[in-house]
Structures are given as structure tokens and as C-alpha cells.
Amino acid sequence: MDGSLSIDKALPRPLRVILRGVGQVFFCCNAVTGLVFLIALYIGGITAGLAATVGVISSTVAAYLLGFSEDDIDAGLYGFNGTLVGPCLFLFLENTPQLWLFVVLASVVSTVVLAALMRILQPYNIPASTSPFVLTCWMFMIAVYSFDMFSRGPVLPAPAIPAEITAASAVPMEFSAMTQETAVAWLTAITKGIGEVMFADSVIVGILFLVGIAITSLRGALMALGGAIVGVVIPVILGADKTLIQMGLYAFNPVLTMMAVGWVFLKPTTGSAILALLAGIVTIICQAGLANFLAPLGLPTLTFPFVLVMWMFLFAASKSKYWAHTP
Amino acid sequence: MDGSLSIDKALPRPLRVILRGVGQVFFCCNAVTGLVFLIALYIGGITAGLAATVGVISSTVAAYLLGFSEDDIDAGLYGFNGTLVGPCLFLFLENTPQLWLFVVLASVVSTVVLAALMRILQPYNIPASTSPFVLTCWMFMIAVYSFDMFSRGPVLPAPAIPAEITAASAVPMEFSAMTQETAVAWLTAITKGIGEVMFADSVIVGILFLVGIAITSLRGALMALGGAIVGVVIPVILGADKTLIQMGLYAFNPVLTMMAVGWVFLKPTTGSAILALLAGIVTIICQAGLANFLAPLGLPTLTFPFVLVMWMFLFAASKSKYWAHTP
Amino acid sequence: MDGSLSIDKALPRPLRVILRGVGQVFFCCNAVTGLVFLIALYIGGITAGLAATVGVISSTVAAYLLGFSEDDIDAGLYGFNGTLVGPCLFLFLENTPQLWLFVVLASVVSTVVLAALMRILQPYNIPASTSPFVLTCWMFMIAVYSFDMFSRGPVLPAPAIPAEITAASAVPMEFSAMTQETAVAWLTAITKGIGEVMFADSVIVGILFLVGIAITSLRGALMALGGAIVGVVIPVILGADKTLIQMGLYAFNPVLTMMAVGWVFLKPTTGSAILALLAGIVTIICQAGLANFLAPLGLPTLTFPFVLVMWMFLFAASKSKYWAHTP
């Protein structure tokens, strides 16, 4: 890890800032980790990689031009929202040339939203995290209904009144019969869960993300893995949609929640690890709730379940005599 | 009243804290009042009483374990949200053994949400009141659509696009002909309105709640009664759904609003009584508005109309030279 | 301009305060400007003019009676939300005698909401602007579904799940063929865009509003005009609904955003003019997004897109070393 940090410091500043921006998607202020993430994204798909690159550069350059804090920019804090905006819009909207313009504009807007939220949360010393990415992408994706120039892609759910799910009869993930086949299904769901943080429905991308995190922090990687496991086990117990579980779509939010609560923002103790587990479980319920809340609008939850639960636990931490924020 | 407070102080601490938690549903930091409320709940129904008991204990114990303020815990402030979470989930979701686990988890979550909201509202010196109960129950109830393990009960409204009501032709509550029959209908609606604060569709429970409040404060009981009357008279004038009015479902929110504005949080003067009346009337409109806002999601308003209007008046009070917050 | 301010100061206080309240709809603390706006409103329609008059008087008198800051009242800050509440309710709800009572109550409520929001935003030194008008009118309009006493008018959109627009085949506004006819269409859309800030679908009212603003500030009038142009050009490029564009319904929000960002709240420099342009463009996307968000509820966006984007830019301005708030 120290080795990767010396490489980080040796890089030319613009490159370091951009790569740290990518790394910050998983809270890693480390250009080497960012590089591993970026390579993984390109492996997942050229368009996703390019869109992330355009996003991280647009949002970071916008922060310079608008005169926001140099320290924050150097830490990559004005990069990770743009990194997520790019692949998000290319996944959910129809892939057209003009979509690149939309990505640049949305990345710039995410930078303004981040500065605004930093100001709002400043008296509380609470991070905005990925909320600017979520709010900006929601706004741009729901606006598209009204414009001929852009279209919703097939991945976006059609808007509909929420309805109770009907239990899939053929359930491939059972606790009872743990054959080799089911073991593979579990491992697939867990690794994809890490990959889906950046919209990658891919085992290899998920594994590379985990490696990248481990380069920065072993505890961070353990929390990510724990979150992914929680994000498969708990929805299986609750009886959630199997297709969603197997794609890792219940797991990417607890991955981030457990990293935030158990590693980044609270003192890394056994206590905060237990809290992280509780927060991860609550994230599953929040994820299902928010998905149904957004159903009439035809929008995905993105990482907002993580943001809400993280905020809840970090605000509450200020009122506890046991929990402590990291300095 | 002084008598009840000496009993309150004489009780063993764990019992006192739990009963005060029940009492705080109506802002009463008084174990005797809490006991009256709890007995009333059991009279209303064994399940509701048990669920409230499990809820108040879970949320209070969680507050101890998580290290939140001992003073707040002793005052019962970490108990009343759990008290409401229990009967709420048992009323609106299908009654199954695993629902008890859900109630315990939701009560613990309501404690974390309360600590978070206390921190957010701290610079303004404004109470979170029942908002943690509402937010937590909304999240758990809307999540249930996605899980096979739990089901929505028949009481929850089906999700639907809001539509204008059609006036019920046979109207049993008229101003013109005040016969004995209509007098009974009015009294039923008013007392049930107080009972519905804790989901009790029962005249006797409503009366017991009023008695419990009067043990702590006569002004408090008068405000509760005033709120219940406002919650029947105003919707009748506006032409709201008669079934809802008769079940007291327009009244439980103004009951809480008038107690909060006219007794608990502002200096108890004639001025604040008039303000409480205005706040009570506004609560009716807010109640109808929020119900329609939530219609596409199939969620009930719970006590959020009260929370919103109370916040509105308490924040505004800080800008007035006439209103004064109680110390 | 100095002449209009001497007239403003020479007026009897009650008249000055009321007229300034009308003027503040476009950020003009100037009774002469307010008078021009009010005359324009009456020209647009007697009912709209009367409703605005009742609204501004109700909200201002309520502020006096509730004991809010005399300085704020004198500046007309407790008047402009009421000015907007009146014509809004008369445009969107069925015109009945009892609607006047609803307007008075809603105007009073908008005053309480304003005081509450002022308190919430006080630590950040950010204005509440027209958000009390929007929140109050949304609450009153969505409540009406539940009451027989009031009805939704034909102008309010029916609640519906959002759907992608189908491009109007016959497009009267083309960049290519700039004939006299299309020039008239453009000018109509731009001037109506200014008129629609106060719900006036009228070219002459829009022009009078622009004149009124110019009496107070030339930069203000330029920003308003710029916002109206942005509110026609950008939706045409994006391929938005032509009928909405031609009625100025995409333009009234950027009109306010550009005035707020480029004239009122940030230091009036070239930099803030460029920022205002960016904010104006973002307002279009926010407008479309919010309209679709509100579709299932059958509510119009009113001026909330402006409020959201203005807040975003003003909060962000606090984090920039280039932008500066006006004192």
C-alpha cells in the first residue's frame, strides 16, 4: 500500500487528480487504485470506460474553472461523481452522438451540486458522497421524457404503480442444497455486486475493483466484500427477486454503506464493524423501498439507498458516546 | 398531577423509562400517563398492546446500546417512536410470526433515525417528534412490495393515481339536523380521533388517552380535544370523505398539532392557543394533500401532516417577536 | 431609476409596502415597478389582478399580526408569495366564491412557510425566494382532490404516469426558415415567457413586466430577457413540446433564474452573467424533469425549477473563490 502511495505522489498532477477521482468512487484517494478501476471499466466495455473518462475530466475541470477548493480537487473529490455520471447515462439512455454532450453537461452540473451540498452539510461535517451523481442523473434521466433529442434506453424500467412481486418458482439460489452450481451462482452475485457500483454486470470487473480497493486498504476491501455478501444473503432470506440478486443489484449499495460506516468515516474498531453490518442490512430494506418509491417515475435507485443510510448513521454517530468520526 | 409525578419518580428506573416512552407519544413525560396509555392499548387489542410493548423496549434498549444521551433516554424520548412502530406495522402488514422480527428491526432503526434527526435539527432547537416513526414505517412498508417474506395487509390502500372524491350522497353528519343520532356520530368521531393517534379505532381507547393526558396537563387535554373537534368540523365543512371523518382519520393529526403548538413547545398563552387553532386547520389541508401525494405509492400519511405543520410553526416562531419557545 | 425610487419613498407606508410586495415577484424592491406589474396583471384579467391584490394584502397583513421582522415586511418580502398564490389558485382551481377564502388562507400560510424557511436558511444566508408560494399552492391544490367544496380546473394536468412525448410533426418554429411568421412566433413565446411568471398568457403583460423591471434595473431587465430567450431556444434544440414553448411555459423559470444569479444575489460581473446563462440552461432540464416527476400527482411545476437551480448555484457560490454574494 505504501508503494502505491509513492507512485501516486510521483505522478504528474493532472493525471494524479483524474485517477484519484476514479479511485474516490470507492473512497480511495489513490491514483494507482484509480488506474486499476479505470482499466477494469474499459475491460467491462469501451463505451463505459470512455464515458467514465469524459465524466471525470469534465467534472474536475469544471471545479477548477468555477474556483472550488484546490485541496478538494487534488483529493479527487470533484472527480468521482463525474466518473459515475458518464457510464450511468450511457447505460440507461439511448446511445447517440449527442449523448456525449449530455454527459459533459451533467458532469459539470454534478460539480455544482457537490459544491452546494458540501456547503449545506458543512456545519455538520458530513460528506455529500455520491448524492450529486444520483440527483443529477435522476434529473437528466427523467427530463428525457420531454425531449425528442434523447431517448430512454431499454434498461430503464417503464414507469408503473408499484406491485407486490410474485415469488419466482424456480429458485436457483437455495441454502439447502449447496452444490458446485449454487456456489458459482453465489460467487457470481457477490462479485457482480461490487462491479455494479460502476454499472458493470461482470465478475472480472468486480474482482478487479476489489483488488484495487485492497491496494489502498485491506479493511476497506473486507468491508466491500462483507457488503456484497450481505447484499446477497439478506435479500435471499427476505425473498426478493432472484434475477436482481444474481445481477448483484441488491449488493452494490451495501458494499458502499459498509465501506463508509465500517472503514472510511467512523473510527475502524470492532464496534464500527458491527454498526456497518447493521447499516448494510438496513440498506437492503431502503433499496427495496426506494425502488418502489421511484417505480411510478421509471427511475432506478442508483446509489441513493447507500447515501441515505450512510447519512443516517453518520448524523447519529455525532450523538453517540461510543462512535467516533475519523478526523 | 403532582401525585402522578411522585409515583413516576418512585418507580424503578427501567419501568419508568419504558412507561414514559409510551407517555411521550402524547408529549407526556410521565410514567403514570404512559401506564394509562398502555392499558388502553391492550384494551383496544392484545396484538396492538404487545406490539407497542415490543417496540418501546426495542427502541429504548437500542438507544442504550448505541450510547445516545442518558437524559434523553430517561425522558422517554427514545421510546415513543418504537411505541408507534409496533402497532403500525401490525395494523398495515399481514400478521405473521416473522413480523415480530421486522418490528424489532424497525424500532432499532427508528432510534438511529431519531438520533440523526436530533443532530440535524440541533442548531435550530426544533424537535424531531414522531418523524422517525413515520420515515421508518414508510420505508419498511413500501419495501414489502419486493419481499416474499412479508405482505401488505388489507388496510393499506392499493397504490393508485389520485382522483377527485365523489360526494357520498347519504351524509350522516349534518349541521342542520342535530338529533341524538348525529350527536353520537360526532362524539364517536371526536373520541376515535384521539384513539387513532395510536391506531385504535375505538371510543373507549380515545377517552382513556384523553384521561391519561389530563393526568399530566389539563391544557394538554384541552388542546387534544380541540384538535379532535377541528379534525371533525373542518373536513365536514370542506366536504371530505365521511367514512374517514367518522373513523377519526382526519382528527389524529390536528390533535397532535394543537398539543404541540398550543401546549408543549410554545409558551402557553392565549396567543399560542389561537395559533394552535390555525395550525390545526392547516393540518387538515396538509393531511388531504399528503394522502393524495402518497396515493400512487399505496402508503398512509401516518402522523407526517402533524410533523410538517408543527415544524412550520415552530421554525416560524423563531422569527416572531410575539411567539416564544418554551425553555 | 432614481426618480422611481423617490416616488417609492414618497408613498404612504401601507401602499408602498403592498406595491413593493408585488414588485418583489421579480426581485424589485420598488413600489413604482410594483404598480406597473399590478396594472399589467389587471390588463391580463380582472380576476387575476384582484386575486393578486387579495393575496399580497393577506400575506403582508398576516406577517404584521404574527410579529415578523418589520424590515422584511417593509421591503415587500412578505408580499410576493401572496401575490403569486392568488392568481395561481384562480388559474388552476374552479372559480367559485369560496375560492376567495382559500386564497386568503393560503396567503397566510405562505407567510408562515416563508418565516420557517427564512429560519432554516438563515445560517447559510440563502433566500427562500418563491418556494413558500410553490409549497403552499402544491399543498392546497393536491388537497382539493379530497374536498367537495373545491374542484380542480381544466388547466391542471390530469394525473398520469409520465410518458415520452411524440414529436409534433408540424413544427412552426424552425431555425432554418426565418420568415416574418416565425419571427412573430419567437417574439410571442419570449414575451409570454416573462408574462407567465405571474400566470399571464399575454404578450402585452410580458412587455409591461419587462418595462417594470427596467425601471428598477437595466441589468435585471437584460437578464430577464436573456432567460426568456434561453427558455425558447434551448427547448427548441432539445425537441420539447412546441405548444408549451410557444406559451412561454419553458421560459418563465429561466427568466427568474438568470435574474437571481446574474443580477440580484451574485456580484454583477461578466463572470456571473456567464454563470447565469449556465444556470438558465440547467433550469430547462430541471423544468422538464420536475414536470415528469409531478405527472403522477397532476401538479404543475410552478417556479420550483427556478428555486432549485438558484439554490444550487447560490449554495455553490459560497464554496467558490471567484463568485461573490452581494452584501
mmCIF file of N, CA, C and O in Angstrom, chain C residues 104-140:
data_model
loop_
_atom_site.group_PDB
_atom_site.id
_atom_site.type_symbol
_atom_site.label_atom_id
_atom_site.label_comp_id
_atom_site.label_asym_id
_atom_site.label_seq_id
_atom_site.Cartn_x
_atom_site.Cartn_y
_atom_site.Cartn_z
ATOM 1 N N VAL C 104 -57.164 33.565 0.724
ATOM 2 C CA VAL C 104 -56.736 34.274 1.936
ATOM 3 C C VAL C 104 -55.987 33.312 2.860
ATOM 4 O O VAL C 104 -54.884 33.623 3.333
ATOM 5 N N LEU C 105 -56.548 32.122 3.097
ATOM 6 C CA LEU C 105 -55.888 31.160 3.985
ATOM 7 C C LEU C 105 -54.517 30.751 3.435
ATOM 8 O O LEU C 105 -53.509 30.731 4.161
ATOM 9 N N ALA C 106 -54.471 30.465 2.137
ATOM 10 C CA ALA C 106 -53.203 30.038 1.531
ATOM 11 C C ALA C 106 -52.166 31.159 1.606
ATOM 12 O O ALA C 106 -50.974 30.901 1.827
ATOM 13 N N SER C 107 -52.594 32.405 1.447
ATOM 14 C CA SER C 107 -51.645 33.519 1.530
ATOM 15 C C SER C 107 -51.088 33.643 2.939
ATOM 16 O O SER C 107 -49.888 33.890 3.131
ATOM 17 N N VAL C 108 -51.957 33.468 3.941
ATOM 18 C CA VAL C 108 -51.499 33.495 5.332
ATOM 19 C C VAL C 108 -50.505 32.353 5.571
ATOM 20 O O VAL C 108 -49.441 32.548 6.170
ATOM 21 N N VAL C 109 -50.858 31.165 5.084
ATOM 22 C CA VAL C 109 -49.960 30.015 5.257
ATOM 23 C C VAL C 109 -48.614 30.283 4.576
ATOM 24 O O VAL C 109 -47.554 29.974 5.118
ATOM 25 N N SER C 110 -48.636 30.899 3.392
ATOM 26 C CA SER C 110 -47.374 31.165 2.681
ATOM 27 C C SER C 110 -46.479 32.074 3.512
ATOM 28 O O SER C 110 -45.249 31.977 3.447
ATOM 29 N N THR C 111 -47.091 32.958 4.306
ATOM 30 C CA THR C 111 -46.302 33.834 5.186
ATOM 31 C C THR C 111 -45.629 33.030 6.296
ATOM 32 O O THR C 111 -44.454 33.259 6.618
ATOM 33 N N VAL C 112 -46.361 32.073 6.880
ATOM 34 C CA VAL C 112 -45.757 31.226 7.923
ATOM 35 C C VAL C 112 -44.653 30.360 7.324
ATOM 36 O O VAL C 112 -43.571 30.208 7.902
ATOM 37 N N VAL C 113 -44.912 29.797 6.135
ATOM 38 C CA VAL C 113 -43.897 28.968 5.480
ATOM 39 C C VAL C 113 -42.652 29.802 5.176
ATOM 40 O O VAL C 113 -41.515 29.343 5.367
ATOM 41 N N LEU C 114 -42.851 31.047 4.745
ATOM 42 C CA LEU C 114 -41.698 31.911 4.451
ATOM 43 C C LEU C 114 -40.864 32.136 5.705
ATOM 44 O O LEU C 114 -39.629 32.008 5.677
ATOM 45 N N ALA C 115 -41.531 32.462 6.821
ATOM 46 C CA ALA C 115 -40.782 32.685 8.062
ATOM 47 C C ALA C 115 -40.016 31.423 8.448
ATOM 48 O O ALA C 115 -38.852 31.494 8.863
ATOM 49 N N ALA C 116 -40.656 30.261 8.301
ATOM 50 C CA ALA C 116 -39.994 29.000 8.645
ATOM 51 C C ALA C 116 -38.764 28.769 7.768
ATOM 52 O O ALA C 116 -37.682 28.435 8.260
ATOM 53 N N LEU C 117 -38.920 28.989 6.465
ATOM 54 C CA LEU C 117 -37.795 28.752 5.554
ATOM 55 C C LEU C 117 -36.681 29.776 5.769
ATOM 56 O O LEU C 117 -35.496 29.460 5.648
ATOM 57 N N MET C 118 -37.072 31.025 6.080
ATOM 58 C CA MET C 118 -36.051 32.032 6.402
ATOM 59 C C MET C 118 -35.196 31.565 7.572
ATOM 60 O O MET C 118 -33.978 31.701 7.565
ATOM 61 N N ARG C 119 -35.864 30.985 8.589
ATOM 62 C CA ARG C 119 -35.128 30.497 9.749
ATOM 63 C C ARG C 119 -34.202 29.334 9.389
ATOM 64 O O ARG C 119 -33.049 29.280 9.828
ATOM 65 N N ILE C 120 -34.722 28.409 8.559
ATOM 66 C CA ILE C 120 -33.922 27.245 8.166
ATOM 67 C C ILE C 120 -32.701 27.676 7.354
ATOM 68 O O ILE C 120 -31.599 27.173 7.551
ATOM 69 N N LEU C 121 -32.903 28.639 6.451
ATOM 70 C CA LEU C 121 -31.822 29.051 5.546
ATOM 71 C C LEU C 121 -30.919 30.115 6.163
ATOM 72 O O LEU C 121 -29.885 30.466 5.586
ATOM 73 N N GLN C 122 -31.301 30.640 7.337
ATOM 74 C CA GLN C 122 -30.575 31.743 7.974
ATOM 75 C C GLN C 122 -29.065 31.463 8.137
ATOM 76 O O GLN C 122 -28.252 32.319 7.785
ATOM 77 N N PRO C 123 -28.659 30.260 8.648
ATOM 78 C CA PRO C 123 -27.219 30.042 8.824
ATOM 79 C C PRO C 123 -26.453 30.083 7.506
ATOM 80 O O PRO C 123 -25.236 30.250 7.503
ATOM 81 N N TYR C 124 -27.151 29.896 6.386
ATOM 82 C CA TYR C 124 -26.470 29.847 5.091
ATOM 83 C C TYR C 124 -26.568 31.173 4.343
ATOM 84 O O TYR C 124 -25.939 31.349 3.315
ATOM 85 N N ASN C 125 -27.420 32.076 4.844
ATOM 86 C CA ASN C 125 -27.636 33.361 4.178
ATOM 87 C C ASN C 125 -28.105 33.181 2.740
ATOM 88 O O ASN C 125 -27.585 33.785 1.807
ATOM 89 N N ILE C 126 -29.087 32.311 2.554
ATOM 90 C CA ILE C 126 -29.651 31.989 1.239
ATOM 91 C C ILE C 126 -31.141 32.366 1.293
ATOM 92 O O ILE C 126 -31.797 32.114 2.305
ATOM 93 N N PRO C 127 -31.674 32.983 0.220
ATOM 94 C CA PRO C 127 -33.083 33.413 0.254
ATOM 95 C C PRO C 127 -34.067 32.257 0.008
ATOM 96 O O PRO C 127 -33.737 31.301 -0.706
ATOM 97 N N ALA C 128 -35.257 32.357 0.600
ATOM 98 C CA ALA C 128 -36.310 31.358 0.363
ATOM 99 C C ALA C 128 -36.969 31.591 -0.991
ATOM 100 O O ALA C 128 -37.517 30.674 -1.585
ATOM 101 N N SER C 129 -36.925 32.825 -1.448
ATOM 102 C CA SER C 129 -37.497 33.211 -2.741
ATOM 103 C C SER C 129 -38.952 32.753 -2.859
ATOM 104 O O SER C 129 -39.705 32.859 -1.889
ATOM 105 N N THR C 130 -39.361 32.230 -4.006
ATOM 106 C CA THR C 130 -40.772 31.883 -4.181
ATOM 107 C C THR C 130 -41.118 30.482 -3.691
ATOM 108 O O THR C 130 -42.224 30.003 -3.938
ATOM 109 N N SER C 131 -40.204 29.832 -2.969
ATOM 110 C CA SER C 131 -40.518 28.461 -2.523
ATOM 111 C C SER C 131 -41.755 28.391 -1.612
ATOM 112 O O SER C 131 -42.509 27.418 -1.711
ATOM 113 N N PRO C 132 -42.015 29.387 -0.730
ATOM 114 C CA PRO C 132 -43.249 29.281 0.076
ATOM 115 C C PRO C 132 -44.510 29.283 -0.785
ATOM 116 O O PRO C 132 -45.452 28.537 -0.509
ATOM 117 N N PHE C 133 -44.522 30.125 -1.828
ATOM 118 C CA PHE C 133 -45.660 30.127 -2.750
ATOM 119 C C PHE C 133 -45.841 28.747 -3.380
ATOM 120 O O PHE C 133 -46.950 28.196 -3.401
ATOM 121 N N VAL C 134 -44.753 28.148 -3.857
ATOM 122 C CA VAL C 134 -44.859 26.856 -4.546
ATOM 123 C C VAL C 134 -45.342 25.772 -3.586
ATOM 124 O O VAL C 134 -46.300 25.044 -3.875
ATOM 125 N N LEU C 135 -44.690 25.683 -2.425
ATOM 126 C CA LEU C 135 -45.039 24.612 -1.484
ATOM 127 C C LEU C 135 -46.480 24.760 -1.010
ATOM 128 O O LEU C 135 -47.228 23.777 -0.913
ATOM 129 N N THR C 136 -46.885 26.005 -0.708
ATOM 130 C CA THR C 136 -48.251 26.229 -0.242
ATOM 131 C C THR C 136 -49.267 25.880 -1.324
ATOM 132 O O THR C 136 -50.254 25.182 -1.066
ATOM 133 N N CYS C 137 -49.032 26.353 -2.549
ATOM 134 C CA CYS C 137 -50.000 26.097 -3.618
ATOM 135 C C CYS C 137 -50.055 24.610 -3.966
ATOM 136 O O CYS C 137 -51.137 24.082 -4.230
ATOM 137 N N TRP C 138 -48.912 23.928 -3.985
ATOM 138 C CA TRP C 138 -48.949 22.481 -4.209
ATOM 139 C C TRP C 138 -49.835 21.807 -3.163
ATOM 140 O O TRP C 138 -50.684 20.983 -3.486
ATOM 141 N N MET C 139 -49.632 22.175 -1.895
ATOM 142 C CA MET C 139 -50.388 21.552 -0.811
ATOM 143 C C MET C 139 -51.882 21.809 -0.983
ATOM 144 O O MET C 139 -52.697 20.884 -0.886
ATOM 145 N N PHE C 140 -52.259 23.053 -1.268
ATOM 146 C CA PHE C 140 -53.674 23.376 -1.405
ATOM 147 C C PHE C 140 -54.273 22.726 -2.657
ATOM 148 O O PHE C 140 -55.416 22.267 -2.635
#
